[in-house]
Coordinates of C-alpha atoms and ligand atoms in Angstrom, one line a residue:
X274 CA 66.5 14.2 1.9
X275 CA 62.8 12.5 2.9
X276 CA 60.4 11.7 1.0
X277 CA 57.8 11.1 3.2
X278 CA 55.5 14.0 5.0
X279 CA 57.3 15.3 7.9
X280 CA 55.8 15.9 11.5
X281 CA 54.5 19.2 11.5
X282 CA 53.8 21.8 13.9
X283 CA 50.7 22.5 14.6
X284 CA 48.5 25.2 13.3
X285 CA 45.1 27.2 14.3
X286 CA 43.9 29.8 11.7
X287 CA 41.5 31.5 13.6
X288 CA 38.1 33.1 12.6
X289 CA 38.1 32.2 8.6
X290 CA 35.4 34.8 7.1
X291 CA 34.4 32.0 5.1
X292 CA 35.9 28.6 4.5
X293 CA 35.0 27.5 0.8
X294 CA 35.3 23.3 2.3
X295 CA 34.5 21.9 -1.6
X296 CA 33.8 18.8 1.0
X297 CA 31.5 16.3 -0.3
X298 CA 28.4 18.4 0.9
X299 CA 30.3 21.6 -0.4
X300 CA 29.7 23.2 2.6
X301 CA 30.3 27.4 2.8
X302 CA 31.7 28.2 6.8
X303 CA 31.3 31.5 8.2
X304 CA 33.4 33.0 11.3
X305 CA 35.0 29.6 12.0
X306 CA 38.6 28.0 12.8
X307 CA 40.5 25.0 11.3
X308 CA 42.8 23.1 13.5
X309 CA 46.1 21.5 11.5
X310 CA 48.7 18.8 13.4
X311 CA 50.7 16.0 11.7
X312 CA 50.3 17.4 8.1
X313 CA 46.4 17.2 8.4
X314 CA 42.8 18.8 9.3
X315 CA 42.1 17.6 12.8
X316 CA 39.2 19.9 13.5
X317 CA 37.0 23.1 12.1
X318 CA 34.8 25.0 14.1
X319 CA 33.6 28.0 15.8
X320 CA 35.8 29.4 18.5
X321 CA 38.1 26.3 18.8
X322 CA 40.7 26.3 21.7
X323 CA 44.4 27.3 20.6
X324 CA 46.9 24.7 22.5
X325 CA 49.9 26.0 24.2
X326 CA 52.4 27.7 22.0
X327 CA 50.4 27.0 18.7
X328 CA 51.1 28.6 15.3
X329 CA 47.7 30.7 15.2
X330 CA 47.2 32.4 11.7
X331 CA 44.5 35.4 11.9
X332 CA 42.0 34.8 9.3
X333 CA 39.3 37.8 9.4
X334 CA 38.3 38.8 6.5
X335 CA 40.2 36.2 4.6
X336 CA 38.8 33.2 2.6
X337 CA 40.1 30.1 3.2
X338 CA 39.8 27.5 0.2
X339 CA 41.7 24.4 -0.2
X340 CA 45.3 24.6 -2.1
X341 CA 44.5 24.9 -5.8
X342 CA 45.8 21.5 -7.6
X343 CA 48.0 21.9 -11.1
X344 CA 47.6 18.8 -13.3
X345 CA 49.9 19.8 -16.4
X346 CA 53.3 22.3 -16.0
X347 CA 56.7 22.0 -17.8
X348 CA 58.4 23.3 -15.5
X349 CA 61.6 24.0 -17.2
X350 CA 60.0 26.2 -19.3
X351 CA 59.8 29.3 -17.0
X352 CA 63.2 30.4 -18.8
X353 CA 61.9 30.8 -22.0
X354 CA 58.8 33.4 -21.6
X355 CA 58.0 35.6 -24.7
X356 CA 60.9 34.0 -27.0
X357 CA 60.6 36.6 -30.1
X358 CA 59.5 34.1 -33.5
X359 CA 57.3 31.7 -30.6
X360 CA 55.4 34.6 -29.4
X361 CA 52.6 34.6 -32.4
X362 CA 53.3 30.9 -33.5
X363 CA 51.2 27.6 -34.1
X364 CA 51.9 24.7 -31.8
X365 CA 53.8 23.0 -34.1
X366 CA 55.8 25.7 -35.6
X367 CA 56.3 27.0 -31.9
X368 CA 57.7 23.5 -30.9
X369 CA 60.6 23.7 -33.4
X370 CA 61.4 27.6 -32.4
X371 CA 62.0 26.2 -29.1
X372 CA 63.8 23.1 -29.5
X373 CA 67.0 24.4 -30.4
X374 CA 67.0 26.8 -27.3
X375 CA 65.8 24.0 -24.6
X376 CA 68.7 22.0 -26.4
X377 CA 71.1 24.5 -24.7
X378 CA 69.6 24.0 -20.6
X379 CA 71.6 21.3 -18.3
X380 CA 70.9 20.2 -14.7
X381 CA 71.5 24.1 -13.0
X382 CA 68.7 26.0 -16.1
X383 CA 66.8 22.9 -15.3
X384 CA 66.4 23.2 -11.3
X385 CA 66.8 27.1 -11.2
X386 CA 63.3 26.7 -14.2
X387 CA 62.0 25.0 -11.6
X388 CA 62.3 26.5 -8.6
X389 CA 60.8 29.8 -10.6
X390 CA 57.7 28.5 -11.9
X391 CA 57.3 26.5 -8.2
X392 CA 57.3 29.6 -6.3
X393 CA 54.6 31.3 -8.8
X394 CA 52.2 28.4 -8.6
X395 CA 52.9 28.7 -4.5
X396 CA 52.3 32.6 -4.7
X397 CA 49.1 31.9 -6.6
X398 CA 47.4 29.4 -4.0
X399 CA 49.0 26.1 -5.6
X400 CA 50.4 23.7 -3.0
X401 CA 50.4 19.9 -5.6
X402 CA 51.8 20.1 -8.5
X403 CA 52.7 17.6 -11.4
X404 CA 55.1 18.7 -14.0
X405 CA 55.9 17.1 -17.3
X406 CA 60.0 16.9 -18.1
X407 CA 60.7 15.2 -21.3
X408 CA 63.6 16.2 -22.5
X409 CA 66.5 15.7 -20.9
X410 CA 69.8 17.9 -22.9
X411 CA 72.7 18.0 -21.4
X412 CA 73.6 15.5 -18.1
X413 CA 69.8 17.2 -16.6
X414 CA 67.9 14.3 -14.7
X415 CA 64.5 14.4 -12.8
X416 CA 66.1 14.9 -9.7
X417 CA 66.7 18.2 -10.7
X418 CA 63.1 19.2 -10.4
X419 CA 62.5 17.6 -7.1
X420 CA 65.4 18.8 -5.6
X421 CA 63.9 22.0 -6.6
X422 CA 59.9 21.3 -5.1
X423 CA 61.9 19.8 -1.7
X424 CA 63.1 23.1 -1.3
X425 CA 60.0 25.2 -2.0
X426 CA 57.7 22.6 -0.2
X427 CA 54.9 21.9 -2.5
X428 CA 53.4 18.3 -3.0
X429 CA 55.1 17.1 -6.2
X430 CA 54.0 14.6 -9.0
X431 CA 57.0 15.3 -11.6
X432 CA 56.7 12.7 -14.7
X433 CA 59.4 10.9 -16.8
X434 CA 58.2 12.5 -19.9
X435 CA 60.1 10.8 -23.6
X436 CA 60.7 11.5 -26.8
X437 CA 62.2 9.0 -29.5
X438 CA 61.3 9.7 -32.6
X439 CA 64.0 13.0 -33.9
X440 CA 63.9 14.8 -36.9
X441 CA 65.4 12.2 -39.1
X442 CA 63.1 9.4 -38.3
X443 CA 60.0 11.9 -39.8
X444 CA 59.1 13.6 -36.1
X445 CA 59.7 16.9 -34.8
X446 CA 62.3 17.2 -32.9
X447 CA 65.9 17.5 -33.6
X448 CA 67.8 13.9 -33.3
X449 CA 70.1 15.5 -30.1
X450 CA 66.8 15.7 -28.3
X451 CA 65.3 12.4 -28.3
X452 CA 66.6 9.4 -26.3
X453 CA 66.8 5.3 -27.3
X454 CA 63.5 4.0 -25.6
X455 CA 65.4 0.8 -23.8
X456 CA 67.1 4.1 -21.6
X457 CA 64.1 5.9 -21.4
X458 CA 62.0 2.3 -19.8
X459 CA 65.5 2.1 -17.8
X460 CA 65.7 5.7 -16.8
X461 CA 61.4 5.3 -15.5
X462 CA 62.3 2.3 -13.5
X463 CA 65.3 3.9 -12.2
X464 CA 62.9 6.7 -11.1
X465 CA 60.0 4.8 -9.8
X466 CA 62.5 2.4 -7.6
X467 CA 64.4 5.4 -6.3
X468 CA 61.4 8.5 -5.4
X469 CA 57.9 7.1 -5.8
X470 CA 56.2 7.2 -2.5
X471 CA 52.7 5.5 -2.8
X472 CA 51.4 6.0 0.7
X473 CA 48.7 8.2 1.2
X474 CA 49.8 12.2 2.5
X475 CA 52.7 11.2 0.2
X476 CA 54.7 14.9 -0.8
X477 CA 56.3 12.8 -4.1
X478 CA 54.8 10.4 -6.6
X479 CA 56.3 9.5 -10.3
X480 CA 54.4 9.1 -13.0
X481 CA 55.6 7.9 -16.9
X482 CA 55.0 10.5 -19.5
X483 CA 56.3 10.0 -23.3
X484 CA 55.9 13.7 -24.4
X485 CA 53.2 12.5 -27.1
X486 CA 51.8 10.3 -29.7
X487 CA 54.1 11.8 -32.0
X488 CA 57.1 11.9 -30.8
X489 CA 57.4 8.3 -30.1
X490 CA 56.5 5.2 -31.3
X491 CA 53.8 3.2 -30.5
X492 CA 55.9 0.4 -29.1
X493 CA 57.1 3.0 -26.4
X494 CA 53.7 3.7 -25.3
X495 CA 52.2 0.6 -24.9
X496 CA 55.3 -0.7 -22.9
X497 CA 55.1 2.5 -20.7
X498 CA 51.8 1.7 -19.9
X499 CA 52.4 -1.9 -18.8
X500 CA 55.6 -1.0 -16.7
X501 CA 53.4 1.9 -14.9
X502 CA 50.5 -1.0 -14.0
X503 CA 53.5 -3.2 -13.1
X504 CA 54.7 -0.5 -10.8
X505 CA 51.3 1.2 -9.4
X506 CA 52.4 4.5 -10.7
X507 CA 50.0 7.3 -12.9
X508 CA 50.7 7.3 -16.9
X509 CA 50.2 10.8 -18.4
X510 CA 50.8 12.7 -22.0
X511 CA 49.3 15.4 -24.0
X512 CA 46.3 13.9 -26.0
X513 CA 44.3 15.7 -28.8
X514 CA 45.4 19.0 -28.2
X515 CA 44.1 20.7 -31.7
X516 CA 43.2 20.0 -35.3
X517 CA 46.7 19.2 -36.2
X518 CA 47.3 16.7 -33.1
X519 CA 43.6 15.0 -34.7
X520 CA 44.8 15.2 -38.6
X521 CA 48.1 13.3 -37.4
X522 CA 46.8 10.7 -35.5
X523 CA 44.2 9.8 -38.4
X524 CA 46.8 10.3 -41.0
X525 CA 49.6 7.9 -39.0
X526 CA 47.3 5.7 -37.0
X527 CA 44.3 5.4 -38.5
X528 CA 42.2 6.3 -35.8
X529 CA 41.2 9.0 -33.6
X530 CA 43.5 10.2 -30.8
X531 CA 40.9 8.4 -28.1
X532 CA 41.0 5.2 -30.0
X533 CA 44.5 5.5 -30.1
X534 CA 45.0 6.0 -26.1
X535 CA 42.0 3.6 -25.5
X536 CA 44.2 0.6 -27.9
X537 CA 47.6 1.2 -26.3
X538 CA 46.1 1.0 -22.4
X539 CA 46.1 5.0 -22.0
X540 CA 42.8 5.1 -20.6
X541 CA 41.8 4.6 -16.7
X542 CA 42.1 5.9 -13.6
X543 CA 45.7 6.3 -13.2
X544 CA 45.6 8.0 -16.8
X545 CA 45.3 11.7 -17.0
X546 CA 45.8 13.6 -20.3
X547 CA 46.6 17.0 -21.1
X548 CA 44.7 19.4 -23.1
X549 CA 41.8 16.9 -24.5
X550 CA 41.0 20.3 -26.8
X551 CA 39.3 17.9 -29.4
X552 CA 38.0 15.0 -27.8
X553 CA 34.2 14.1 -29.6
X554 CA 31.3 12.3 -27.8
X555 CA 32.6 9.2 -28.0
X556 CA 36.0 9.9 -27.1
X557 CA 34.1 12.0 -24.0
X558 CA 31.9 8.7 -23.0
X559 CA 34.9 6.4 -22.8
X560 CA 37.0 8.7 -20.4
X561 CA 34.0 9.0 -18.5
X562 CA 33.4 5.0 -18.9
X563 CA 37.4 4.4 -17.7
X564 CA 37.5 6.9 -15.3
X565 CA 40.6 8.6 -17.5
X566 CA 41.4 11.9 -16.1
X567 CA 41.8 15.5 -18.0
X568 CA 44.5 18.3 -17.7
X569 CA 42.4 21.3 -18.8
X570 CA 44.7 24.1 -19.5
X571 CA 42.6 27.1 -21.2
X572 CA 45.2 29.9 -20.9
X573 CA 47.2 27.8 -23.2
X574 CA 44.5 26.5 -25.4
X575 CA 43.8 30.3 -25.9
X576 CA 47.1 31.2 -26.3
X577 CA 47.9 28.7 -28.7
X578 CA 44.7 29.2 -30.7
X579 CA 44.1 25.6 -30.2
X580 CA 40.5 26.0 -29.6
X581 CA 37.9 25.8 -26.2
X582 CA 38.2 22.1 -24.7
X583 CA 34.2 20.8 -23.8
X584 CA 34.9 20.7 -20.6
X585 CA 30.9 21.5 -19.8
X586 CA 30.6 18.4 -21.4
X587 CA 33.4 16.1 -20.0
X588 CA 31.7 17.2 -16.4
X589 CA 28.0 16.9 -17.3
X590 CA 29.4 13.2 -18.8
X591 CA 31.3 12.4 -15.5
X592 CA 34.8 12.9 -17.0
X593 CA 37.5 13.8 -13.7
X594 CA 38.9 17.3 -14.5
X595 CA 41.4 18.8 -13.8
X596 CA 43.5 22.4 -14.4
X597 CA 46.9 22.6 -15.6
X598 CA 48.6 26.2 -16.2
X599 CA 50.8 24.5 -19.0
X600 CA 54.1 25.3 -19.5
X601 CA 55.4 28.7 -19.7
X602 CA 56.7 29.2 -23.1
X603 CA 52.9 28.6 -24.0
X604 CA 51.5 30.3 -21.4
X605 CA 54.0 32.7 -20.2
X606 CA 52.3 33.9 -17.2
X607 CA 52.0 30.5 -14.6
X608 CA 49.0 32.0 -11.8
X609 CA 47.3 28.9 -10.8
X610 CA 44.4 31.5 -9.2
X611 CA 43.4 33.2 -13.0
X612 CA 44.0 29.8 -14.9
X613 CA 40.7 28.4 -12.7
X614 CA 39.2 32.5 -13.6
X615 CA 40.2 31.3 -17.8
X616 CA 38.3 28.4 -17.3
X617 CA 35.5 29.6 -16.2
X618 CA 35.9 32.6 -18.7
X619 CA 36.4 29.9 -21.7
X620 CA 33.2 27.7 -21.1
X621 CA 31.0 30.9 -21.1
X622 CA 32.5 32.2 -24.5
X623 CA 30.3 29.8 -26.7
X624 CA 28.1 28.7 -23.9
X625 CA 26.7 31.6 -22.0
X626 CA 27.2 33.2 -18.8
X627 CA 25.3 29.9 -17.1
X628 CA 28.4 27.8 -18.3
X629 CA 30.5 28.0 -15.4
X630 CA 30.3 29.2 -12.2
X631 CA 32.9 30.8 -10.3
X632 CA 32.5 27.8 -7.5
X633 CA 32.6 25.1 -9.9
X634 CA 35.7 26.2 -11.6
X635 CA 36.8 26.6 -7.9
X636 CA 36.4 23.4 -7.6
X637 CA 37.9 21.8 -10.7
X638 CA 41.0 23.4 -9.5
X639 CA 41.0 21.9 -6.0
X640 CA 39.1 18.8 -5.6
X641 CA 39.0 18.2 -9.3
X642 CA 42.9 18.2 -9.7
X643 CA 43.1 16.1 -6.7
X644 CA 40.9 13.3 -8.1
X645 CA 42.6 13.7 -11.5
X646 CA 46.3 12.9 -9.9
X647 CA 44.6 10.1 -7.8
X648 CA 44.7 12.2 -4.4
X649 CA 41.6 12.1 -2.5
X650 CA 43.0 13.0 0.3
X651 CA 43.8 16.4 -0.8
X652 CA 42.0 19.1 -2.2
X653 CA 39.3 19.6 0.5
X654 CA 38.9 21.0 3.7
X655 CA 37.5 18.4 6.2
X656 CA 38.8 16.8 8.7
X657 CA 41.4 13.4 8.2
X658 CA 42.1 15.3 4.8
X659 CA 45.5 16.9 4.3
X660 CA 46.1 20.1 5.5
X661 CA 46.5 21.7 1.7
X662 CA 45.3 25.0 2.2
X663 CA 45.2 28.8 0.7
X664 CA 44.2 31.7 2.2
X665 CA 43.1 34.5 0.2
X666 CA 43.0 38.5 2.1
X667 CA 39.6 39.8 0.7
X668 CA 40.9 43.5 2.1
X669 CA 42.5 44.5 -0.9
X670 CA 41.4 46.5 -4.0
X671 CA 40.5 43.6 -5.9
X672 CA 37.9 42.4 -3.9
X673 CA 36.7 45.7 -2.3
X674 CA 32.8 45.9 -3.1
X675 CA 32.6 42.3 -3.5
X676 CA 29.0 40.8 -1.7
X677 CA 30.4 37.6 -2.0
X678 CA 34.1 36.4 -1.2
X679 CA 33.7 32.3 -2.2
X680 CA 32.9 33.9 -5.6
X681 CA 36.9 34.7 -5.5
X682 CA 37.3 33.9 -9.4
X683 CA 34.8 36.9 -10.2
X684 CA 36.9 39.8 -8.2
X685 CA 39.7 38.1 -7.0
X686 CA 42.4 38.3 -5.5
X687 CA 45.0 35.9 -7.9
X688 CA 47.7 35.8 -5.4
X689 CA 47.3 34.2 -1.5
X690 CA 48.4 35.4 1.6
X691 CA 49.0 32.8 3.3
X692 CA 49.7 29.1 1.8
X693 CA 49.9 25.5 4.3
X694 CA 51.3 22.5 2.2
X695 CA 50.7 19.5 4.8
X696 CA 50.7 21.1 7.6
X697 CA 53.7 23.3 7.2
X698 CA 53.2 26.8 5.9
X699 CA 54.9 28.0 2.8
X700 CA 53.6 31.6 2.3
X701 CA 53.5 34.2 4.8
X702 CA 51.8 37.5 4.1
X703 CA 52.3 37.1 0.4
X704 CA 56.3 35.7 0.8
X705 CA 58.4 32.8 0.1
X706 CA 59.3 31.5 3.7
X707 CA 61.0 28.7 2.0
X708 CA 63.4 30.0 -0.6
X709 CA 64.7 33.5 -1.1
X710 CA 62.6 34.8 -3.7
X711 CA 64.3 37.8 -5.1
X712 CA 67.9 35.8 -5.3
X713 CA 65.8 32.8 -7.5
X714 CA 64.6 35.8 -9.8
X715 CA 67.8 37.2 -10.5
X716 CA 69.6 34.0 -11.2
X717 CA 66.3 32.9 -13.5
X718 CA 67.1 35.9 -15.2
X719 CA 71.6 36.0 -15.5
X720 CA 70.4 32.2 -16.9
X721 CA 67.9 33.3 -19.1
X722 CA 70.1 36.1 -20.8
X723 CA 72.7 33.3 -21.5
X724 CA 70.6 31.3 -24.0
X725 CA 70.9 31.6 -27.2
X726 CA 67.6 33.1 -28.6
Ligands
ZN464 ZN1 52.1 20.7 -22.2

C-alpha cells in the first residue's frame, strides 16, 4: 500500500461546454480542453493536441467543475440510515439512540460503512474527503477507513476522533464507548507516525479530532492541540452545533463555545470545526482573525432542527468555509452535489433570494473545502493544481431547458458522469471503476440487518 500520489496516465477531456475554473479570477471556459499528466492540470485550452495513445474523455455538452471537497463525514455511519426512535429525535436524544447500536460494529461494519458512503460522495462529484471516526468498539482502528478510501481512490483526510468522558463520569455516552486519553494521545501518534503524508498532491493526511467539548475533558483537548502543532498535522471537532451545545458549554465552562476553542488552542489555520450553527459576532471575528476554518453541513443542521449557520456572515467577515454532508445517521442521504444546492437553499430562507448564489455555493464546496482542510492545491482548475475534477452531463432531464449550465446547483444534475481524483479516473459514465458497486450494497445491507436496532 502507498501513500503517496501515484504516476498517472495521462488524460485529455476534450471540448468541455463550459469549464466552471473557481481559479483565482473565476474564470467561466467555453468549448475548451484540459490536459491531465502526473496527477495534475498541465494545460487548458481550445483545441489542444491529444498525445499518442492518450485517455481522451468527450466533454460536449458536459460541465466540468473541480471535484467537490467534503469537510465533515462519519463515515461509519452509512449503516445506520433511518434507525426507527432517531428518525424524529434531538441531537442529544439521537446520540444516545445510536450509541448502543454503533457499540455493536467492529473492523469489517467499520470498513464496509466506509467504503458505502465513499462511493456516494464519488458518485456525487466528491473526490477529498475528511471523515471523523471517534469511536472505536470492538478491535476497529483507523486503518479500516483508509483501507477502504485506497480502494475507492478518493483524497482522504480521516481524523482520530475521542471520547473519554462515559456515562458514569456525567457525559453521554455509555462507559464501553469511551477510551483512557493516555491511549487515545498514544493511538494519534501511532497514527500520525505511521499514514500522515504532508507533501503537497498528498492522497492521505491525519488529523486529531476528540468527538467534542463534551465528551472529553478539557485536559484532552488542550494536549491534542499541542501534539497536532508538534506534529504539523490539522485539529478538528464539532463546535457550537445548537442551543444545547451553547447552554453546555456556559453551564460547564463558563464561557462561550468560541472562548472555549480560542483558550484551549482550537483556533487557527490548521483548525476547522464542524457545524459552527451558533457562532455570534465575536465568535465570527475571531475565526476570521485566526484563520479557523468551518465545516458547514446544512442538510444536517436542517435535519436536526439545529438551526441555519450564518454562513453569509462568516464569508462577508472572511471566515474559510467549507461543506460537510455530515454523517449519515443525521443526514441519511450523503450527495455531496445537493448538500452545496442546501446551502445555498438555507442562506436564502431568512435572507432572500440574493443570499447565495448558485456559483458561490459552488464554490464553498470546491475551493472553499480545499482551503478549509489546508489544500490549495486542490479544488480549482488551473494549471500546476491537482487534477481533482467532476464532470457533470447537462443532457439529461434535469438540466434540459437550463440557459445556464455553471448555474448546476439551480437544475442540476446531483450525480457526475465522469470523476478524475489526481489524475486517475474514478467514475466512468456514472460507475464505480474502482470497486464493485452492487456487491458493496449488498454486503452494506446483510451487515446492516445484523445490528441490533
Ligand atoms: Zn458530525
Amino acid at each position: 500500500m502507498s501513500i503517496h500520489p501515484t504516476q498517472s496516465p495521462e488524460i485529455l477531456i476534450k471540448n468541455a461546454a463550459c469549464v466552471l475554473t473557481m481559479d483565482d479570477e473565476r474564470r467561466e471556459l467555453r468549448d475548451e480542453d484540459i490536459l491531465i499528466g502526473n496527477g495534475c492540470i498541465v494545460e487548458i485550452g481550445p483545441n489542444l493536441d491529444a498525445p499518442n495513445g492518450i485517455n481522451t474523455i468527450n466533454a460536449q455538452g458536459c460541465l466540468v467543475t473541480p471535484g467537490l471537497v467534503n469537510t465533515h463525514h462519519h463515515l461509519y455511519q452509512s449503516l445506520t440510515r433511518a434507525v426507527p426512535g432517531a428518525q424524529d429525535a434531538l441531537l442529544f436524544g439521537w446520540l444516545q439512540r445510536l450509541y448502543p447500536i454503533w457499540s455493536s460494529f467492529g473492523p469489517e461494519e467499520m470498513r464496509v460503512s466506509a467504503l458505502t458512503g465513499l462511493a456516494e460522495l464519488a458518485l456525487s462529484g466528491c473526490t477529498m474527503t475528511s471523515d471523523h471516526l471517534y469511536l472505536y468498539p470492538n478491535g476497529s482502528r483507523l486503518e479500516d477507513t483508509i483501507d477502504a478510501a485506497q480502494e475507492v481512490g478518493l483524497r482522504f483526510h480521516p481524523t482520530r476522533g475521542a471520547m473519554s468522558i462515559g456515562e458514569s463520569a456525567g457525559g453521554l455516552p455509555p462507559d464501553h464507548l469511551v477510551e483512557s486519553e493516555t491511549h487515545i494521545l498514544n493511538d494519534m501518534i501511532r497514527l500520525v507516525d505511521r499514514w500522515h503524508d504532508p507533501q503537497e498532491g498528498s492522497m492521505l493526511r491525519i488529523g486529531l479530532a476528540p468527538c467534542s467539548p463534551f465528551s472529553v475533558s478539557r485536559d484532552l483537548m488542550r494536549d491534542t492541540a499541542l501534539l497536532a502543532r508538534d506534529k504539523g498535522v490539522m485539529l478538528h471537532t464539532h463546535l457550537a452545533e445548537n442551543d444545547e451545545d451553547v447552554a453546555y458549554s456556559l453551564e460547564k465552562f463558563g464561557c462561550r463555545p468560541g472562548q472555549y476553542a480560542e483558550d484551549l488552542g482550537w483556533t487557527g489555520q490548521d483548525v476547522w470545526h464542524a457545524h459552527c450553527v451558533k457562532l455570534d459576532k465575536q465568535e465570527i471575528d475571531l475565526f476570521a482573525r485566526s484563520g479557523t476554518g468551518v465545516a458547514h453541513c446544512p442538510c444536517s443542521n436542517c435535519r436536526l432542527g439545529s438551526g441555519i449557520a450564518p454562513i453569509r456572515k462568516m464569508r462577508d467577515a472572511g471566515v474559510n468555509v467549507g461543506l460537510g454532508v455530515d454523517g449519515s445517521a443525521s443526514n441519511d442521504m450523503a450527495n455531496l452535489a445537493i448538500e452545496a444546492r442546501q446551502a445555498m437553499l438555507l442562506q436564502r430562507v431568512n435572507q432572500g433570494a440574493d443570499a447565495m448564489s448558485a456559483r458561490e455555493a459552488l464554490e464553498i464546496a470546491t475551493r472553499g473545502g480545499a482551503d478549509v482542510l489546508g489544500r490549495p492545491e486542490c479544488g480549482r482548475i488551473a494549471p500546476g493544481k491537482r487534477a481533482d475534477i467532476a464532470i457533470w452531463d447537462m443532457n439529461g432531464i434535469e438540466s434540459a431547458g437550463s440557459h445556464d449550465p455553471a448555474a448546476l446547483l439551480l437544475s442540476g444534475p446531483n450525480m457526475v458522469r465522469d470523476l478524475i481524483v489526481n489524475g486517475r479516473q474514478i467514475v466512468a459514465e456514472g460507475q464505480m471503476l474502482t470497486i464493485n458497486l452492487k456487491e458493496t450494497i449488498s454486503y452494506q445491507n446483510r451487515l446492516a440487518r445484523r445490528l441490533v436496532i
